Short mmCIF file of C-alpha atoms in Angstrom, two decimals:
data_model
loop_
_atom_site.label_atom_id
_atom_site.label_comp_id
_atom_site.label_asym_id
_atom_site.label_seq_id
_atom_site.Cartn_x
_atom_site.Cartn_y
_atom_site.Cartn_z
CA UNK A 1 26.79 -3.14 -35.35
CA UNK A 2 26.73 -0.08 -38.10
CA UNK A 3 27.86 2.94 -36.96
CA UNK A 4 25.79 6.17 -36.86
CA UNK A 5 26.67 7.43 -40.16
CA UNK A 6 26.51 3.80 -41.72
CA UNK A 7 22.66 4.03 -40.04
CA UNK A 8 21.80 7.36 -41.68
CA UNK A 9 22.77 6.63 -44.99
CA UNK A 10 20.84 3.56 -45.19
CA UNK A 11 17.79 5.25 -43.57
CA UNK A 12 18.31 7.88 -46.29
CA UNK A 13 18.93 5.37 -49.30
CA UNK A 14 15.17 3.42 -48.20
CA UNK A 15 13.33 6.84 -48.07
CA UNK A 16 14.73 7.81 -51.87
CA UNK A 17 13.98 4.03 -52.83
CA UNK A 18 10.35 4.16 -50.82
CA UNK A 19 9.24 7.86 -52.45
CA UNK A 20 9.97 6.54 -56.07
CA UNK A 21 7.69 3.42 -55.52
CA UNK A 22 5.38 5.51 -53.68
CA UNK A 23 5.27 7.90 -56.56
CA UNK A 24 5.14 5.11 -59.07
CA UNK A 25 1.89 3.63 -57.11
CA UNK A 26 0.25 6.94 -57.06
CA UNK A 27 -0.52 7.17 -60.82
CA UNK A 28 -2.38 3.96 -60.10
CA UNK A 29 -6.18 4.30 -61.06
CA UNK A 30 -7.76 3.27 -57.51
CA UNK A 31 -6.51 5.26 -54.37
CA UNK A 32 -7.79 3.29 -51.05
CA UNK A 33 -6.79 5.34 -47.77
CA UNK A 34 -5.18 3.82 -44.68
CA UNK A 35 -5.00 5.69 -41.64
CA UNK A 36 -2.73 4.47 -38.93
CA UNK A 37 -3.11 5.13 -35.45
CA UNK A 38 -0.42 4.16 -32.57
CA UNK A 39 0.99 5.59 -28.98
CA UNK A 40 4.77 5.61 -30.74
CA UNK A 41 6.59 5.46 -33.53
CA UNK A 42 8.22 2.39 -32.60
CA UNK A 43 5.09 0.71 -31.68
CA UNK A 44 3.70 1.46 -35.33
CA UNK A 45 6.19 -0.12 -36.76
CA UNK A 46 6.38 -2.81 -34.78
CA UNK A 47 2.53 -4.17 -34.48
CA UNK A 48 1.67 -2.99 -38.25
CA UNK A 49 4.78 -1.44 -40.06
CA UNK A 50 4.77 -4.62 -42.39
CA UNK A 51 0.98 -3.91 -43.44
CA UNK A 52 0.93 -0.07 -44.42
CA UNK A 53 4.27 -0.64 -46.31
CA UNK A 54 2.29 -3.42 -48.17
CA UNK A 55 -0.38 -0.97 -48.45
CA UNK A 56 1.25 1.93 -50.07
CA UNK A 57 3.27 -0.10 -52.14
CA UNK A 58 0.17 -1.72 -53.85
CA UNK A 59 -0.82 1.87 -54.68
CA UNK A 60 -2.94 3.08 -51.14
CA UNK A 61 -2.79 6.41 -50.12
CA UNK A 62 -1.10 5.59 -46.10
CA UNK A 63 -1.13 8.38 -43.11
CA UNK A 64 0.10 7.48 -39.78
CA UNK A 65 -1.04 9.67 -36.83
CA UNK A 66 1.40 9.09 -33.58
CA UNK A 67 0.99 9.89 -29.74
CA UNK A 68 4.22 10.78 -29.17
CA UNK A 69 6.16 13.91 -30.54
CA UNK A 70 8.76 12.21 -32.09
CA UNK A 71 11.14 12.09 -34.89
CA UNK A 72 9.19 10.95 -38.13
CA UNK A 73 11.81 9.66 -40.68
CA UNK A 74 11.49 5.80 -39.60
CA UNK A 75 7.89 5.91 -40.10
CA UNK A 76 8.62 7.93 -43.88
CA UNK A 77 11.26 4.81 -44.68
CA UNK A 78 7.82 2.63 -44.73
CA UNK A 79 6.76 5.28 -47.10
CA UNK A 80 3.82 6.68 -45.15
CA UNK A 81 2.83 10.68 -44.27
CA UNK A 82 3.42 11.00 -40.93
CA UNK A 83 1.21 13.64 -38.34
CA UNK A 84 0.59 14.30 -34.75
CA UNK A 85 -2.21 12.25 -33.80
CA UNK A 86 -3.12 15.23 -30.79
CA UNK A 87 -3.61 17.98 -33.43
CA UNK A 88 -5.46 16.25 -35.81
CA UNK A 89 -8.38 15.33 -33.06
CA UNK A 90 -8.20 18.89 -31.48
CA UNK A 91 -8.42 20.01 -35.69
CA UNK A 92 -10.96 17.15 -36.56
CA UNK A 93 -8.93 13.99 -37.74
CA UNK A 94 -11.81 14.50 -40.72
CA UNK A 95 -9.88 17.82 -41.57
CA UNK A 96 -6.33 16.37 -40.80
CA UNK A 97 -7.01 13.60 -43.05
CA UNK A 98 -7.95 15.55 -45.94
CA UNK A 99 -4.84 16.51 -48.67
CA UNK A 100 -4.78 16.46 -52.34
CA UNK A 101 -5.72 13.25 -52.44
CA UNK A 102 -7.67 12.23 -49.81
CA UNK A 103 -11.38 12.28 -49.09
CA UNK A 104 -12.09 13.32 -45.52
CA UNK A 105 -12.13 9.82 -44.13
CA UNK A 106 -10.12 6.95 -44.73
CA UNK A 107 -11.26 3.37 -46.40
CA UNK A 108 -9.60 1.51 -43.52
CA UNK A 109 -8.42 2.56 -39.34
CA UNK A 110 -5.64 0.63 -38.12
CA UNK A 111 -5.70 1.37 -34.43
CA UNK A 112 -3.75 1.05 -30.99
CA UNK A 113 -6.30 -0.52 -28.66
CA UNK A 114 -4.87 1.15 -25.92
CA UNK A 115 -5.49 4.56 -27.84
CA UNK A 116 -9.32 3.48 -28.34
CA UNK A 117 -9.77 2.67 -24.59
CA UNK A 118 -7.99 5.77 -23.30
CA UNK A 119 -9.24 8.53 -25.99
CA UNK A 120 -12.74 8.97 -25.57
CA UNK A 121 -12.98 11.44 -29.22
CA UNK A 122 -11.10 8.50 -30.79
CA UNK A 123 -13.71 6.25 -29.48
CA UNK A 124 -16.31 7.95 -30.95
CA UNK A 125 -15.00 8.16 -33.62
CA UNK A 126 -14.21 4.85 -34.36
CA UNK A 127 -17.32 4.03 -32.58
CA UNK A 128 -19.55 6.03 -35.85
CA UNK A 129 -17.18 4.32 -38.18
CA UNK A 130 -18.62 1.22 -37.37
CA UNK A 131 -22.19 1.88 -37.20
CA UNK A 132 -22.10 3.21 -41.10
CA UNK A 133 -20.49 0.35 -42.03
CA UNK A 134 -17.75 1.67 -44.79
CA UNK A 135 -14.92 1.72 -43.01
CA UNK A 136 -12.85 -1.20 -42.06
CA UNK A 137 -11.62 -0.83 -38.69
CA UNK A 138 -8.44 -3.03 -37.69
CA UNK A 139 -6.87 -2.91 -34.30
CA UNK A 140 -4.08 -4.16 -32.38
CA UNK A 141 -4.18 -5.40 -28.72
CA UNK A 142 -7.08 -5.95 -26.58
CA UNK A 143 -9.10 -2.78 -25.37
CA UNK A 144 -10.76 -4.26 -22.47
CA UNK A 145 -14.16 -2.44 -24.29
CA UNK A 146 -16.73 -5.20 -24.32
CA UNK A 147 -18.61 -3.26 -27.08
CA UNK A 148 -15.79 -3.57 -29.43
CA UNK A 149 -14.08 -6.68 -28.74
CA UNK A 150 -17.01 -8.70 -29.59
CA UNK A 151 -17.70 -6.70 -32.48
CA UNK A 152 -13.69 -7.74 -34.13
CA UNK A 153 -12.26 -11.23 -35.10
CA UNK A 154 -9.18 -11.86 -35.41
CA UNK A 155 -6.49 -11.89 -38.81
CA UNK A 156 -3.12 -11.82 -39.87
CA UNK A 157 -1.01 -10.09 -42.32
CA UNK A 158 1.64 -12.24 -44.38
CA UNK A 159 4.75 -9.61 -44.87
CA UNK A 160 6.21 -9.45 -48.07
CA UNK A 161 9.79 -9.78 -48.42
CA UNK A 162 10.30 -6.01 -48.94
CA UNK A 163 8.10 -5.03 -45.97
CA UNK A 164 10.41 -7.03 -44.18
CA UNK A 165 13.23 -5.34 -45.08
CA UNK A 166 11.88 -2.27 -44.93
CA UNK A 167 10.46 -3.13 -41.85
CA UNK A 168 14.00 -4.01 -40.33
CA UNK A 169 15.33 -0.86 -41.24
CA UNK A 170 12.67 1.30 -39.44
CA UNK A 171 12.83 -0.26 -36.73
CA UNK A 172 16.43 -0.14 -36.16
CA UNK A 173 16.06 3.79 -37.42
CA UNK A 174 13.09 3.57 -34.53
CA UNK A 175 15.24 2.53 -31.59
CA UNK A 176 19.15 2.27 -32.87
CA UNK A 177 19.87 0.66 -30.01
CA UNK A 178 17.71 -2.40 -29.56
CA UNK A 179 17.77 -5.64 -32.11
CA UNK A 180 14.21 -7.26 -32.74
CA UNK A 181 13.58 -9.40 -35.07
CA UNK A 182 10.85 -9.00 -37.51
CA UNK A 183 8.28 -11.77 -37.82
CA UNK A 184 6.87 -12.62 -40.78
CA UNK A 185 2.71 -12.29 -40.14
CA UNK A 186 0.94 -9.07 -37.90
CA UNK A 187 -1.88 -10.43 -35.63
CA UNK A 188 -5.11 -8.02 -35.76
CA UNK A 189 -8.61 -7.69 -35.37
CA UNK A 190 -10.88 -6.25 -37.74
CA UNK A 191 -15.00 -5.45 -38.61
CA UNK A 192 -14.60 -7.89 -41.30
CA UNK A 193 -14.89 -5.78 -44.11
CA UNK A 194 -13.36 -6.73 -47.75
CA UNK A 195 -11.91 -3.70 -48.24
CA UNK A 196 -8.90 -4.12 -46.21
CA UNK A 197 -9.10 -7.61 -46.20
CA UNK A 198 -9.21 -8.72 -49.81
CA UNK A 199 -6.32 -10.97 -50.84
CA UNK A 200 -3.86 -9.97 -48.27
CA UNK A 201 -5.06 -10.09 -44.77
CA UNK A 202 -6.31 -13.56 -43.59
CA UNK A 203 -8.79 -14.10 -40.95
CA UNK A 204 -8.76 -17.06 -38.49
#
């Protein structure tokens, strides 16, 4: 197992190698926004770290929002912005959203279901999303919320090699301690609409 130092400079090496693709995809023409939504950092990574790396490297402008008040730099190796998921809804997660480049709400919501069922402004929110129909809301785990559930069918995102590696390396930067293995598809559900779903996630 690498040693501490061995750990950091790696973690430090993927950042510098994730900002200059990042930076290369932003002078792309067409800037979709992702916003990701998750209890932890580790769980992020784990149930959809492969899909926003795939995300911002084909040029899409990704923000994570996290539970937890925790250390951001695995989540920055994928190459995402990272913010407290707390402050933005007591701000307006319209508000925390917004930046240079970003309109105040996102093309696609990759979501926690267990944040859905237990955060009744992120409900609502999500909950409006829906109803106007432009963005494409994708969610991990099962909610127990008839009135979503039913309205979601299930997909799957095939990893690219890189996210894979990339992948691998925030997780171990995640949780140092623990070895798991990453797969090489990330089971969803999503409101079906193309623009998260063209050509890269698969529904079933």
């Amino acid at each position: 197992m690498p040693d501490s130092s061995e750990i950091a400079e790696r973690q430090s090496d993927a950042i510098r190698r994730v900002n200059g693709e990042r930076r290369r995809a932003q002078t792309r023409h067409l800037r979709y926004r992702l916003a990701v939504l998750g209890p932890t950092t580790k769980a992020i990574i784990a149930h959809a770290g492969g899909l926003l790396f795939d995300r911002m490297m084909a040029g899409w402008s990704v923000t994570t929002l996290v539970a937890d008040d925790s250390d951001p730099r695995p989540l920055e190796i994928l190459g995402t912005r990272v913010l407290d998921l707390e402050s933005a809804l007591a701000l307006d997660l319209r508000a925390a959203l917004t930046s240079s480049d970003h309109t105040p709400w996102p093309h696609a919501v990759v979501v926690a279901a267990e944040l859905y069922e237990s955060d009744p402004r992120l409900r609502e929110g999500i909950e409006r999303a829906l109803e106007r129909g432009t963005t494409d809301i994708v969610m991990w785990g099962c909610s127990g919320v008839t009135s979503i559930d039913s309205r979601l069918t299930p997909l799957e995102h095939q990893l690219s090699n890189a996210a894979r590696i990339f992948k691998a390396q925030a997780l171990t930067a995640a949780a140092p301690t623990v070895s798991e293995a990453v797969t090489v598809t990330e089971r969803f559900r999503s409101s079906d609409l193309s623009i998260a779903s063209g050509g890269v996630l698969q529904h079933h």
